[in-house]
CSV table of N, CA, C and O in Angstrom, one decimal:
chain,number,residue,atom,x,y,z
A,20,UNK,N,0.4,2.3,-4.2
A,20,UNK,CA,1.3,3.4,-4.3
A,20,UNK,C,0.6,4.6,-3.8
A,20,UNK,O,-0.5,4.9,-4.1
A,21,UNK,N,1.4,5.4,-3.1
A,21,UNK,CA,0.9,6.7,-2.5
A,21,UNK,C,0.7,7.7,-3.7
A,21,UNK,O,1.5,7.8,-4.6
A,22,UNK,N,-0.4,8.4,-3.6
A,22,UNK,CA,-0.6,9.5,-4.6
A,22,UNK,C,0.3,10.6,-4.4
A,22,UNK,O,0.7,11.4,-5.3
A,23,UNK,N,0.8,10.8,-3.2
A,23,UNK,CA,1.6,11.9,-2.8
A,23,UNK,C,3.1,11.6,-3.0
A,23,UNK,O,3.9,12.5,-3.3
A,24,UNK,N,3.5,10.4,-2.8
A,24,UNK,CA,4.9,10.0,-2.9
A,24,UNK,C,5.0,8.6,-3.6
A,24,UNK,O,4.6,7.6,-3.0
A,25,UNK,N,5.5,8.6,-4.8
A,25,UNK,CA,5.5,7.4,-5.6
A,25,UNK,C,6.5,6.4,-5.1
A,25,UNK,O,6.7,5.3,-5.7
A,26,UNK,N,7.3,6.7,-4.0
A,26,UNK,CA,8.2,5.7,-3.5
A,26,UNK,C,7.6,5.0,-2.2
A,26,UNK,O,8.3,4.2,-1.6
A,27,UNK,N,6.4,5.3,-1.9
A,27,UNK,CA,5.7,4.7,-0.7
A,27,UNK,C,4.6,3.8,-1.2
A,27,UNK,O,3.7,4.2,-2.0
A,28,UNK,N,4.7,2.6,-0.7
A,28,UNK,CA,3.7,1.5,-1.1
A,28,UNK,C,3.0,1.0,0.1
A,28,UNK,O,3.7,0.7,1.1
A,29,UNK,N,1.7,1.0,0.1
A,29,UNK,CA,0.9,0.6,1.3
A,29,UNK,C,0.1,-0.7,0.9
A,29,UNK,O,-0.4,-0.7,-0.2
A,30,UNK,N,0.0,-1.6,1.8
A,30,UNK,CA,-0.8,-2.8,1.5
A,30,UNK,C,-1.9,-2.8,2.6
A,30,UNK,O,-1.7,-2.7,3.8
A,31,UNK,N,-3.1,-3.0,2.0
A,31,UNK,CA,-4.3,-3.1,2.9
A,31,UNK,C,-5.0,-4.4,2.7
A,31,UNK,O,-4.9,-5.0,1.7
A,32,UNK,N,-5.5,-4.9,3.8
A,32,UNK,CA,-6.3,-6.1,3.8
A,32,UNK,C,-7.6,-5.8,4.6
A,32,UNK,O,-7.5,-5.4,5.7
A,33,UNK,N,-8.8,-6.0,3.9
A,33,UNK,CA,-10.0,-5.6,4.5
A,33,UNK,C,-10.0,-4.2,5.1
A,33,UNK,O,-10.5,-3.9,6.2
A,34,UNK,N,-9.5,-3.2,4.2
A,34,UNK,CA,-9.5,-1.8,4.6
A,34,UNK,C,-8.6,-1.5,5.8
A,34,UNK,O,-8.7,-0.4,6.4
A,35,UNK,N,-7.7,-2.4,6.1
A,35,UNK,CA,-6.8,-2.2,7.3
A,35,UNK,C,-5.4,-2.2,6.8
A,35,UNK,O,-5.0,-3.2,6.0
A,36,UNK,N,-4.6,-1.2,7.1
A,36,UNK,CA,-3.2,-1.2,6.7
A,36,UNK,C,-2.4,-2.3,7.3
A,36,UNK,O,-2.4,-2.5,8.6
A,37,UNK,N,-1.8,-3.2,6.5
A,37,UNK,CA,-1.1,-4.3,7.0
A,37,UNK,C,0.4,-4.2,6.7
A,37,UNK,O,1.2,-5.0,7.3
A,38,UNK,N,0.8,-3.3,5.9
A,38,UNK,CA,2.2,-3.2,5.6
A,38,UNK,C,2.5,-1.9,4.8
A,38,UNK,O,1.6,-1.3,4.1
A,39,UNK,N,3.7,-1.4,5.0
A,39,UNK,CA,4.2,-0.3,4.2
A,39,UNK,C,5.6,-0.5,3.8
A,39,UNK,O,6.4,-1.1,4.5
A,40,UNK,N,5.9,0.0,2.6
A,40,UNK,CA,7.3,-0.2,2.0
A,40,UNK,C,7.7,1.1,1.4
A,40,UNK,O,6.9,1.7,0.7
A,41,UNK,N,8.9,1.6,1.7
A,41,UNK,CA,9.4,2.8,1.2
A,41,UNK,C,10.7,2.5,0.5
A,41,UNK,O,11.5,1.8,1.0
A,42,UNK,N,10.9,3.1,-0.7
A,42,UNK,CA,12.1,2.9,-1.5
A,42,UNK,C,12.8,4.2,-1.7
A,42,UNK,O,12.2,5.3,-1.8
A,43,UNK,N,14.2,4.1,-1.8
A,43,UNK,CA,15.0,5.2,-2.1
A,43,UNK,C,16.2,4.6,-2.8
A,43,UNK,O,17.0,4.0,-2.2
A,44,UNK,N,16.3,4.9,-4.1
A,44,UNK,CA,17.3,4.3,-5.0
A,44,UNK,C,17.4,2.8,-4.8
A,44,UNK,O,16.5,2.1,-5.3
A,45,UNK,N,18.4,2.3,-4.1
A,45,UNK,CA,18.5,0.8,-3.9
A,45,UNK,C,18.3,0.5,-2.5
A,45,UNK,O,18.7,-0.6,-2.0
A,46,UNK,N,17.7,1.3,-1.7
A,46,UNK,CA,17.4,1.1,-0.3
A,46,UNK,C,15.9,0.9,-0.1
A,46,UNK,O,15.1,1.6,-0.7
A,47,UNK,N,15.6,0.0,0.8
A,47,UNK,CA,14.1,-0.3,1.0
A,47,UNK,C,13.9,-0.3,2.6
A,47,UNK,O,14.7,-0.9,3.3
A,48,UNK,N,12.8,0.3,3.0
A,48,UNK,CA,12.5,0.3,4.4
A,48,UNK,C,11.0,-0.3,4.4
A,48,UNK,O,10.2,0.2,3.6
A,49,UNK,N,10.8,-1.2,5.3
A,49,UNK,CA,9.4,-1.8,5.4
A,49,UNK,C,9.0,-2.1,6.8
A,49,UNK,O,9.9,-2.3,7.7
A,50,UNK,N,7.7,-2.2,7.0
A,50,UNK,CA,7.2,-2.7,8.2
A,50,UNK,C,5.8,-3.2,8.0
A,50,UNK,O,5.1,-2.8,7.1
A,51,UNK,N,5.4,-4.2,8.7
A,51,UNK,CA,4.1,-4.8,8.5
A,51,UNK,C,3.9,-6.0,9.3
A,51,UNK,O,4.7,-6.5,10.1
A,52,UNK,N,2.7,-6.6,9.1
A,52,UNK,CA,2.3,-7.8,9.8
A,52,UNK,C,3.1,-9.0,9.3
A,52,UNK,O,3.8,-8.9,8.3
A,53,UNK,N,3.0,-10.1,10.0
A,53,UNK,CA,3.7,-11.3,9.6
A,53,UNK,C,3.3,-11.8,8.3
A,53,UNK,O,4.1,-12.1,7.4
A,54,UNK,N,2.0,-11.7,8.0
A,54,UNK,CA,1.5,-12.0,6.7
A,54,UNK,C,2.0,-11.2,5.6
A,54,UNK,O,2.4,-11.7,4.5
A,55,UNK,N,2.1,-9.8,5.8
A,55,UNK,CA,2.7,-8.9,4.8
A,55,UNK,C,4.2,-9.3,4.6
A,55,UNK,O,4.6,-9.4,3.4
A,56,UNK,N,4.9,-9.6,5.6
A,56,UNK,CA,6.3,-10.0,5.4
A,56,UNK,C,6.4,-11.4,4.7
A,56,UNK,O,7.3,-11.5,3.8
A,57,UNK,N,5.5,-12.3,5.0
A,57,UNK,CA,5.6,-13.6,4.4
A,57,UNK,C,5.2,-13.5,2.9
A,57,UNK,O,5.8,-14.1,2.0
A,58,UNK,N,4.2,-12.7,2.6
A,58,UNK,CA,3.7,-12.7,1.2
A,58,UNK,C,4.4,-11.7,0.3
A,58,UNK,O,4.7,-11.9,-0.8
A,59,UNK,N,4.7,-10.5,0.8
A,59,UNK,CA,5.3,-9.4,0.0
A,59,UNK,C,6.8,-9.4,0.1
A,59,UNK,O,7.6,-9.5,-0.9
A,60,UNK,N,7.3,-9.3,1.4
A,60,UNK,CA,8.8,-9.1,1.6
A,60,UNK,C,9.6,-10.3,1.1
A,60,UNK,O,10.6,-10.2,0.5
A,61,UNK,N,9.1,-11.5,1.5
A,61,UNK,CA,9.8,-12.7,1.1
A,61,UNK,C,9.9,-12.8,-0.4
A,61,UNK,O,10.9,-13.3,-1.0
A,62,UNK,N,8.8,-12.4,-1.1
A,62,UNK,CA,8.8,-12.4,-2.6
A,62,UNK,C,9.8,-11.4,-3.1
A,62,UNK,O,10.6,-11.8,-4.1
A,63,UNK,N,9.9,-10.3,-2.5
A,63,UNK,CA,10.9,-9.3,-3.0
A,63,UNK,C,12.3,-9.8,-2.8
A,63,UNK,O,13.2,-9.6,-3.7
A,64,UNK,N,12.6,-10.5,-1.7
A,64,UNK,CA,13.9,-11.0,-1.4
A,64,UNK,C,14.3,-12.1,-2.4
A,64,UNK,O,15.4,-12.3,-2.8
A,65,UNK,N,13.3,-12.9,-2.8
A,65,UNK,CA,13.5,-13.9,-3.8
A,65,UNK,C,13.7,-13.3,-5.2
A,65,UNK,O,14.5,-13.9,-6.0
A,66,UNK,N,13.0,-12.2,-5.5
A,66,UNK,CA,13.1,-11.6,-6.8
A,66,UNK,C,14.3,-10.8,-7.1
A,66,UNK,O,14.9,-10.8,-8.1
A,67,UNK,N,14.7,-10.0,-6.0
A,67,UNK,CA,15.8,-9.1,-6.1
A,67,UNK,C,16.9,-9.5,-5.2
A,67,UNK,O,16.7,-10.1,-4.2
A,68,UNK,N,18.1,-9.1,-5.6
A,68,UNK,CA,19.3,-9.4,-4.8
A,68,UNK,C,19.3,-8.4,-3.7
A,68,UNK,O,19.6,-7.2,-3.9
A,69,UNK,N,19.1,-8.8,-2.5
A,69,UNK,CA,19.1,-8.0,-1.3
A,69,UNK,C,20.4,-8.4,-0.5
A,69,UNK,O,20.5,-9.5,-0.1
A,70,UNK,N,21.3,-7.4,-0.5
A,70,UNK,CA,22.6,-7.8,0.1
A,70,UNK,C,22.6,-7.8,1.6
A,70,UNK,O,23.3,-8.6,2.2
A,71,UNK,N,21.8,-6.9,2.2
A,71,UNK,CA,21.8,-6.8,3.7
A,71,UNK,C,20.4,-6.5,4.2
A,71,UNK,O,19.7,-5.8,3.5
A,72,UNK,N,20.1,-7.0,5.4
A,72,UNK,CA,18.9,-6.7,6.0
A,72,UNK,C,19.2,-6.4,7.5
A,72,UNK,O,19.9,-7.1,8.1
A,73,UNK,N,18.6,-5.3,7.9
A,73,UNK,CA,18.8,-4.9,9.3
A,73,UNK,C,17.5,-4.9,10.1
A,73,UNK,O,16.5,-4.5,9.5
A,74,UNK,N,17.6,-5.2,11.3
A,74,UNK,CA,16.4,-5.3,12.2
A,74,UNK,C,16.7,-4.6,13.5
A,74,UNK,O,17.8,-4.5,13.9
A,75,UNK,N,15.6,-4.2,14.2
A,75,UNK,CA,15.7,-3.7,15.5
A,75,UNK,C,16.4,-2.3,15.7
A,75,UNK,O,15.8,-1.4,16.2
A,76,UNK,N,17.6,-2.2,15.2
A,76,UNK,CA,18.3,-0.9,15.4
A,76,UNK,C,19.3,-0.7,14.2
A,76,UNK,O,20.2,-1.6,14.0
A,77,UNK,N,19.1,0.3,13.4
A,77,UNK,CA,19.9,0.5,12.2
A,77,UNK,C,19.8,2.0,11.7
A,77,UNK,O,19.0,2.7,12.2
A,78,UNK,N,20.6,2.3,10.7
A,78,UNK,CA,20.6,3.6,10.1
A,78,UNK,C,20.0,3.5,8.7
A,78,UNK,O,20.3,2.6,8.0
A,79,UNK,N,19.1,4.4,8.3
A,79,UNK,CA,18.5,4.4,7.0
A,79,UNK,C,18.5,5.9,6.6
A,79,UNK,O,17.8,6.7,7.2
A,80,UNK,N,19.2,6.2,5.5
A,80,UNK,CA,19.3,7.5,4.9
A,80,UNK,C,19.6,8.6,6.0
A,80,UNK,O,19.1,9.7,6.0
A,81,UNK,N,20.6,8.3,6.9
A,81,UNK,CA,21.0,9.2,7.9
A,81,UNK,C,20.1,9.2,9.1
A,81,UNK,O,20.3,10.0,10.1
A,82,UNK,N,19.1,8.4,9.1
A,82,UNK,CA,18.2,8.4,10.3
A,82,UNK,C,18.5,7.2,11.2
A,82,UNK,O,18.8,6.1,10.6
A,83,UNK,N,18.5,7.3,12.5
A,83,UNK,CA,18.7,6.2,13.4
A,83,UNK,C,17.3,5.7,13.7
A,83,UNK,O,16.4,6.4,14.1
A,84,UNK,N,17.1,4.4,13.4
A,84,UNK,CA,15.8,3.8,13.5
A,84,UNK,C,15.9,2.6,14.5
A,84,UNK,O,16.8,1.8,14.3
A,85,UNK,N,15.0,2.6,15.5
A,85,UNK,CA,15.1,1.4,16.4
A,85,UNK,C,13.6,1.0,16.8
A,85,UNK,O,12.7,1.9,16.8
A,86,UNK,N,13.5,-0.3,16.9
A,86,UNK,CA,12.2,-0.8,17.4
A,86,UNK,C,12.4,-1.5,18.7
A,86,UNK,O,13.2,-2.4,18.7
A,87,UNK,N,11.7,-1.1,19.7
A,87,UNK,CA,11.8,-1.8,21.0
A,87,UNK,C,11.0,-3.1,21.0
A,87,UNK,O,9.8,-3.0,20.7
A,88,UNK,N,11.6,-4.1,21.3
A,88,UNK,CA,11.0,-5.5,21.2
A,88,UNK,C,9.8,-5.7,22.2
A,88,UNK,O,8.9,-6.3,21.8
A,89,UNK,N,9.9,-5.0,23.3
A,89,UNK,CA,8.8,-5.2,24.3
A,89,UNK,C,7.5,-4.5,23.8
A,89,UNK,O,6.4,-5.1,23.9
A,90,UNK,N,7.6,-3.3,23.4
A,90,UNK,CA,6.5,-2.5,23.1
A,90,UNK,C,6.2,-2.4,21.6
A,90,UNK,O,5.1,-1.9,21.2
A,91,UNK,N,7.2,-2.7,20.8
A,91,UNK,CA,7.1,-2.6,19.3
A,91,UNK,C,7.1,-1.1,18.9
A,91,UNK,O,6.8,-0.8,17.7
A,92,UNK,N,7.4,-0.2,19.8
A,92,UNK,CA,7.4,1.2,19.5
A,92,UNK,C,8.6,1.5,18.6
A,92,UNK,O,9.7,1.0,18.9
A,93,UNK,N,8.4,2.3,17.5
A,93,UNK,CA,9.5,2.6,16.6
A,93,UNK,C,10.0,4.0,16.9
A,93,UNK,O,9.1,4.9,17.0
A,94,UNK,N,11.3,4.2,17.1
A,94,UNK,CA,11.8,5.5,17.4
A,94,UNK,C,12.8,5.9,16.2
A,94,UNK,O,13.5,5.1,15.7
A,95,UNK,N,12.6,7.2,15.8
A,95,UNK,CA,13.5,7.7,14.7
A,95,UNK,C,14.1,9.0,15.2
A,95,UNK,O,13.4,9.8,15.7
A,96,UNK,N,15.4,9.1,15.0
A,96,UNK,CA,16.1,10.3,15.4
A,96,UNK,C,17.3,10.6,14.4
A,96,UNK,O,17.6,9.8,13.6
A,97,UNK,N,17.8,11.8,14.6
A,97,UNK,CA,19.0,12.2,13.8
A,97,UNK,C,20.1,12.7,14.7
A,97,UNK,O,20.8,13.7,14.4
A,98,UNK,N,20.2,12.1,15.9
A,98,UNK,CA,21.2,12.5,16.8
A,98,UNK,C,22.6,12.5,16.3
A,98,UNK,O,23.4,13.4,16.5
A,99,UNK,N,23.0,11.5,15.5
A,99,UNK,CA,24.3,11.5,14.9
A,99,UNK,C,24.6,12.7,14.0
A,99,UNK,O,25.6,13.3,14.1
A,100,UNK,N,23.6,13.0,13.2
A,100,UNK,CA,23.7,14.2,12.3
A,100,UNK,C,23.8,15.5,13.2
A,100,UNK,O,24.6,16.3,12.9
A,101,UNK,N,22.9,15.6,14.1
A,101,UNK,CA,22.8,16.8,15.0
A,101,UNK,C,24.2,17.0,15.7
A,101,UNK,O,24.7,18.1,15.8
A,102,UNK,N,24.7,15.9,16.2
A,102,UNK,CA,26.0,16.0,16.9
A,102,UNK,C,27.2,16.3,16.0
A,102,UNK,O,28.2,16.8,16.5
A,103,UNK,N,27.0,16.1,14.7
A,103,UNK,CA,28.1,16.4,13.8
A,103,UNK,C,28.1,17.8,13.3
A,103,UNK,O,29.1,18.3,12.7
A,104,UNK,N,27.0,18.6,13.6
A,104,UNK,CA,27.0,20.0,13.2
A,104,UNK,C,28.0,20.8,14.0
A,104,UNK,O,28.2,20.6,15.1
A,105,UNK,N,28.6,21.8,13.3
A,105,UNK,CA,29.5,22.6,13.9
A,105,UNK,C,29.0,24.1,13.8
A,105,UNK,O,28.4,24.5,12.8
A,106,UNK,N,29.3,24.8,14.9
A,106,UNK,CA,28.9,26.2,14.9
A,106,UNK,C,29.7,27.0,13.9
A,106,UNK,O,30.9,26.7,13.7
A,107,UNK,N,29.1,28.0,13.3
A,107,UNK,CA,29.8,28.9,12.4
A,107,UNK,C,30.0,30.2,13.2
A,107,UNK,O,29.0,30.9,13.5
A,108,UNK,N,31.3,30.5,13.5
A,108,UNK,CA,31.5,31.8,14.3
A,108,UNK,C,31.1,33.0,13.4
A,108,UNK,O,31.5,33.1,12.2
A,109,UNK,N,30.4,33.9,14.0
A,109,UNK,CA,30.0,35.2,13.3
A,109,UNK,C,30.4,36.4,14.2
A,109,UNK,O,30.3,36.3,15.4
A,110,UNK,N,31.0,37.4,13.5
A,110,UNK,CA,31.3,38.6,14.3
A,110,UNK,C,30.0,39.3,14.6
A,110,UNK,O,29.0,39.1,14.1
A,111,UNK,N,30.1,40.2,15.6
A,111,UNK,CA,29.0,41.0,16.0
A,111,UNK,C,28.4,41.8,14.8
A,111,UNK,O,27.2,41.9,14.7
A,112,UNK,N,29.3,42.4,14.0
A,112,UNK,CA,28.8,43.1,12.8
A,112,UNK,C,28.0,42.2,11.9
A,112,UNK,O,27.0,42.6,11.3
A,113,UNK,N,28.5,41.0,11.7
A,113,UNK,CA,27.8,40.1,10.7
A,113,UNK,C,26.5,39.6,11.3
A,113,UNK,O,25.5,39.5,10.6
A,114,UNK,N,26.4,39.5,12.6
A,114,UNK,CA,25.1,39.1,13.2
A,114,UNK,C,24.0,40.1,13.0
A,114,UNK,O,22.9,39.8,12.9
A,115,UNK,N,24.5,41.4,13.0
A,115,UNK,CA,23.5,42.5,12.8
A,115,UNK,C,22.9,42.5,11.4
A,115,UNK,O,21.9,43.1,11.1
A,116,UNK,N,23.6,41.8,10.4
A,116,UNK,CA,23.2,41.8,9.0
A,116,UNK,C,22.7,40.4,8.6
A,116,UNK,O,23.2,39.8,7.7
A,117,UNK,N,21.7,40.0,9.4
A,117,UNK,CA,21.3,38.6,9.2
A,117,UNK,C,20.6,38.3,7.9
A,117,UNK,O,20.4,37.1,7.5
A,118,UNK,N,20.1,39.3,7.2
A,118,UNK,CA,19.5,39.1,5.9
A,118,UNK,C,20.4,39.0,4.7
A,118,UNK,O,20.0,38.7,3.6
A,119,UNK,N,21.7,39.2,5.0
A,119,UNK,CA,22.7,39.2,3.9
A,119,UNK,C,22.9,37.8,3.4
A,119,UNK,O,22.7,36.8,4.2
A,120,UNK,N,23.4,37.6,2.2
A,120,UNK,CA,23.7,36.3,1.7
A,120,UNK,C,24.9,35.7,2.5
A,120,UNK,O,25.7,36.5,3.0
A,121,UNK,N,25.0,34.4,2.5
A,121,UNK,CA,26.1,33.7,3.2
A,121,UNK,C,27.4,34.0,2.5
A,121,UNK,O,27.5,34.0,1.3
A,122,UNK,N,28.4,34.2,3.3
A,122,UNK,CA,29.8,34.3,2.8
A,122,UNK,C,30.3,32.9,2.5
A,122,UNK,O,29.8,31.9,3.0
A,123,UNK,N,31.3,32.8,1.7
A,123,UNK,CA,31.8,31.5,1.3
A,123,UNK,C,32.2,30.7,2.5
A,123,UNK,O,31.9,29.5,2.6
A,124,UNK,N,32.9,31.3,3.5
A,124,UNK,CA,33.3,30.6,4.7
A,124,UNK,C,32.2,30.2,5.6
A,124,UNK,O,32.4,29.4,6.5
A,125,UNK,N,31.0,30.7,5.4
A,125,UNK,CA,29.8,30.4,6.2
A,125,UNK,C,29.0,29.2,5.7
A,125,UNK,O,28.1,28.7,6.3
A,126,UNK,N,29.3,28.8,4.5
A,126,UNK,CA,28.5,27.7,3.8
A,126,UNK,C,29.0,26.4,4.3
A,126,UNK,O,30.0,26.1,4.8
């Protein structure tokens, strides 16, 4: 378990990181060697009811996560969230008072 984040679990073998598991409520995100998956993840799947498992390309807590099969590079982005943001129109007078608290319609 991580000293900084109690929801992050790391597995080492011979002082080498072989797997990592992150939990959030009832969601789990993991990555690791084949041995880590065979020994740790398969045991978790047998012990707990896991309703769905996603691989290669999926969303986790609002993040788009994909792993490229050729290079094994993992990419994380929030493009969907960024694209859903809407501009809040502000008058010229309001823009000059940028330190003021937000108005209800700006929240």
